[in-house]
mmCIF file of C-alpha atoms in Angstrom:
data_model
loop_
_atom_site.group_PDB
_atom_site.id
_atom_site.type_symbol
_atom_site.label_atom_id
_atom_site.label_comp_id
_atom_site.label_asym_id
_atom_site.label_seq_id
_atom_site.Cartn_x
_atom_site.Cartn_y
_atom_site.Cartn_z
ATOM 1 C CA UNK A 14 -146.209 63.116 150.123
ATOM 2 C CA UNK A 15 -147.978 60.896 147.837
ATOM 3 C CA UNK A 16 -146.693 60.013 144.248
ATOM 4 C CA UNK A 17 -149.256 59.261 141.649
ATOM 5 C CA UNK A 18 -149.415 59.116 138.055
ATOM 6 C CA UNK A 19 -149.915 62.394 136.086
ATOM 7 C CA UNK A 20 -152.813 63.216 134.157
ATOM 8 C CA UNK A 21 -151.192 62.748 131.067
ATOM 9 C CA UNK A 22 -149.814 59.234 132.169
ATOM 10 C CA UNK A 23 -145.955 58.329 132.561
ATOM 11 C CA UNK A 24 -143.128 59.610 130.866
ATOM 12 C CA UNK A 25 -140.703 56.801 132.123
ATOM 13 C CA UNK A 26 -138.553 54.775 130.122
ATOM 14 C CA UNK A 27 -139.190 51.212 130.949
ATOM 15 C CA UNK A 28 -135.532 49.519 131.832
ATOM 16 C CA UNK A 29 -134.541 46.376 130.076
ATOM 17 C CA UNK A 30 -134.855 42.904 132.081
ATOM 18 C CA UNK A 31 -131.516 42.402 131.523
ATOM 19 C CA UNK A 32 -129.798 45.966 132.894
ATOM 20 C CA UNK A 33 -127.343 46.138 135.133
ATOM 21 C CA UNK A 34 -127.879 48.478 138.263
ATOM 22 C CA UNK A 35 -125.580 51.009 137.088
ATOM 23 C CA UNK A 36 -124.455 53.363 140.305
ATOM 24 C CA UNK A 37 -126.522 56.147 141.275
ATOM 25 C CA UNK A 38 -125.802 59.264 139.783
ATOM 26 C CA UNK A 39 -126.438 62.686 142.035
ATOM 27 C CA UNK A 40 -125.404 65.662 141.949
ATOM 28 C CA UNK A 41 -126.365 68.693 142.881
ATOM 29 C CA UNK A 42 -130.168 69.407 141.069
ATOM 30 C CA UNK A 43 -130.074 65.688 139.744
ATOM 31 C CA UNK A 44 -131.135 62.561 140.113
ATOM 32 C CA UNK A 45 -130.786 59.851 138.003
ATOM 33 C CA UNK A 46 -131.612 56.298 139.090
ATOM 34 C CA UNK A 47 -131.625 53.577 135.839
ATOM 35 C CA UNK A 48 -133.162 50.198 136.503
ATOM 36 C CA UNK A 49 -134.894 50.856 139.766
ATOM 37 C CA UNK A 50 -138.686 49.996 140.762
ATOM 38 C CA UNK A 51 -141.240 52.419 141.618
ATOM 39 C CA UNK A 52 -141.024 51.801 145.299
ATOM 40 C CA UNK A 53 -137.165 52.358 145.040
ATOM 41 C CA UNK A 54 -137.824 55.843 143.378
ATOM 42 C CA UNK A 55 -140.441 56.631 146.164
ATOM 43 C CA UNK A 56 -137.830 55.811 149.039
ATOM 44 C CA UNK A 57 -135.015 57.484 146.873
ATOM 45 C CA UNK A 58 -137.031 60.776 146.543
ATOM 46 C CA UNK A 59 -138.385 60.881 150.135
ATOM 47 C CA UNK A 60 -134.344 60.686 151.092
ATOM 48 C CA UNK A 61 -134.150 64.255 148.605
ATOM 49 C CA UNK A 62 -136.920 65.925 149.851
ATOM 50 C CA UNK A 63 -136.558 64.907 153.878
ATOM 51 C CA UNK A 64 -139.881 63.529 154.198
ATOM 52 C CA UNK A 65 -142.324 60.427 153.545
ATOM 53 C CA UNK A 66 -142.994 59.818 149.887
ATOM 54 C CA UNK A 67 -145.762 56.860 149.613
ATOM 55 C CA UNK A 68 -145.902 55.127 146.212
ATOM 56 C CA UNK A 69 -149.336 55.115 144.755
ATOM 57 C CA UNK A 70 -148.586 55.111 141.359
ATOM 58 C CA UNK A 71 -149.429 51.225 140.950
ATOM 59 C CA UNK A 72 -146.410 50.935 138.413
ATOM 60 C CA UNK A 73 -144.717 47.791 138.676
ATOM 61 C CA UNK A 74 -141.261 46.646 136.620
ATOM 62 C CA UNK A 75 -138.310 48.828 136.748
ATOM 63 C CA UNK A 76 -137.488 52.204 135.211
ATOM 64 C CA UNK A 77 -134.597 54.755 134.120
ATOM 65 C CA UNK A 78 -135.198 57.672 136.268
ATOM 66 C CA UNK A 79 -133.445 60.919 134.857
ATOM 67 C CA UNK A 80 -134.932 64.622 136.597
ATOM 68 C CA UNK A 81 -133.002 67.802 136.619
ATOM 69 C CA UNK A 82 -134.261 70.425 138.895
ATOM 70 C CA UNK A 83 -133.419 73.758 140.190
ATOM 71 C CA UNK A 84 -132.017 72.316 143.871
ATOM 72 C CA UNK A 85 -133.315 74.567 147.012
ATOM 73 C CA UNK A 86 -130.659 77.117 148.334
ATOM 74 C CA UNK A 87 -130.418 76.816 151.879
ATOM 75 C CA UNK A 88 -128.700 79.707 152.536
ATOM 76 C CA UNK A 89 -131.482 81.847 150.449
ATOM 77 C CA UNK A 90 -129.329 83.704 148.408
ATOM 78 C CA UNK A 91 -130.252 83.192 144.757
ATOM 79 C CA UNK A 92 -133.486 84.152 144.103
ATOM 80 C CA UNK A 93 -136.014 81.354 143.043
ATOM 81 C CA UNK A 94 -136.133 82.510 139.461
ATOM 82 C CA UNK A 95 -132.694 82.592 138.454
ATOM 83 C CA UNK A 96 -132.642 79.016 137.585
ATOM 84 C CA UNK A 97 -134.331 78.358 134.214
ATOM 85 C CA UNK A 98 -135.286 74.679 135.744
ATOM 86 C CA UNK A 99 -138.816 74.007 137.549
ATOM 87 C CA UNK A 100 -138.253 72.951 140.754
ATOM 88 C CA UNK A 101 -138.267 69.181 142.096
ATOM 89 C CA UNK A 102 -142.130 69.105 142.423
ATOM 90 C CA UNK A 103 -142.789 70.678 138.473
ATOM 91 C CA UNK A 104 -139.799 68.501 137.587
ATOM 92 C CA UNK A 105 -141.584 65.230 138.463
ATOM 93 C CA UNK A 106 -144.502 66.057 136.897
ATOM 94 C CA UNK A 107 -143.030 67.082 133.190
ATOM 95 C CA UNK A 108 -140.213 65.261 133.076
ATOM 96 C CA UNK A 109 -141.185 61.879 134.714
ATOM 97 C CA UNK A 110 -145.027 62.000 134.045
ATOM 98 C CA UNK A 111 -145.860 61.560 137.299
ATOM 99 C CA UNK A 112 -146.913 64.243 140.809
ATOM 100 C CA UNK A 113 -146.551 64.711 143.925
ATOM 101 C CA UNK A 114 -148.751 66.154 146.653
ATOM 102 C CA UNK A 115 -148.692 66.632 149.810
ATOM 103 C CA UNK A 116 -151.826 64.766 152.046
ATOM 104 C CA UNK A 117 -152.451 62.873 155.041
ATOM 105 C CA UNK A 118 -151.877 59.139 154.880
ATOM 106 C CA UNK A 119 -151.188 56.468 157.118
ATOM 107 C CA UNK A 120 -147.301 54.785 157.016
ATOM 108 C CA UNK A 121 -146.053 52.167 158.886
ATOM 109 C CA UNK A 122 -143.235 53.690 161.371
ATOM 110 C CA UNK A 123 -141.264 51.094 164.306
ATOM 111 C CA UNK A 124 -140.799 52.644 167.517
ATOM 112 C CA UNK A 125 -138.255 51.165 169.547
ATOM 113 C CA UNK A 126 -139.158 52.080 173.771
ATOM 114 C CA UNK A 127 -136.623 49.958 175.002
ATOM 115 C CA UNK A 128 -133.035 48.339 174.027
ATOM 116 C CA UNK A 129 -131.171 46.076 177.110
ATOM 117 C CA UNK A 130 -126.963 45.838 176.565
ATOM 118 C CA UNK A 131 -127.250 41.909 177.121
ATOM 119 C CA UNK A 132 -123.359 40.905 178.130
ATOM 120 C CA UNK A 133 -121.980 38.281 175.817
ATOM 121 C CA UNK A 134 -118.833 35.716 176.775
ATOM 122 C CA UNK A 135 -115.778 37.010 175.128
#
């Protein structure tokens, strides 16, 4: 997935120099990240959506991140409109300013062929 910047441009709250990294709070349907960089988000999303997200926004500094969404059911039980939040892809866009789409595009990936147990003296 790519992230970009919306047509309309951000929505982001720009974090103070001097905030503290408070700790992440998630829960189910929300994420909110304060004082974290653009990259950060990327990585943080691709972690909620199990798969690549490659920052392309060109944003630098650090941000408050705040999105409530309707979170998938796994179990397919509820139907998709009994939730009266978008889901995490329409949440992006209106609440954070900013989209997501899926496309082909190169990322770096390490690929480890071999590991040796090398003894060491006790």
């Amino acid at each position: 997935l790519e992230l970009t910047v919306g047509k309309k441009g951000p929505k982001l709250p720009v974090s103070p120099d001097d905030a503290a990294i408070r700790p992440v709070n998630l829960a189910r349907g929300r994420l909110f990240y304060d004082h974290r960089s653009m990259h950060i988000f990327a990585v943080l999303l691709s972690r909620q959506l199990r798969q690549p997200v490659v920052d392309l926004t060109g944003l630098t500094g650090f941000y408050d991140f705040h999105l409530e969404y309707a979170p998938d059911d796994p179990s397919g039980a509820a139907a998709a409109d009994s939730s009266p939040l978008p889901d995490i892809y329409q949440a992006v866009e209106e609440q954070l300013g900013l989209h997501l789409e899926a496309k082909k595009t190169p990322i770096d990936i390490i690929v480890i062929d071999r590991a040796d147990r090398v003894p060491i003296a006790n």
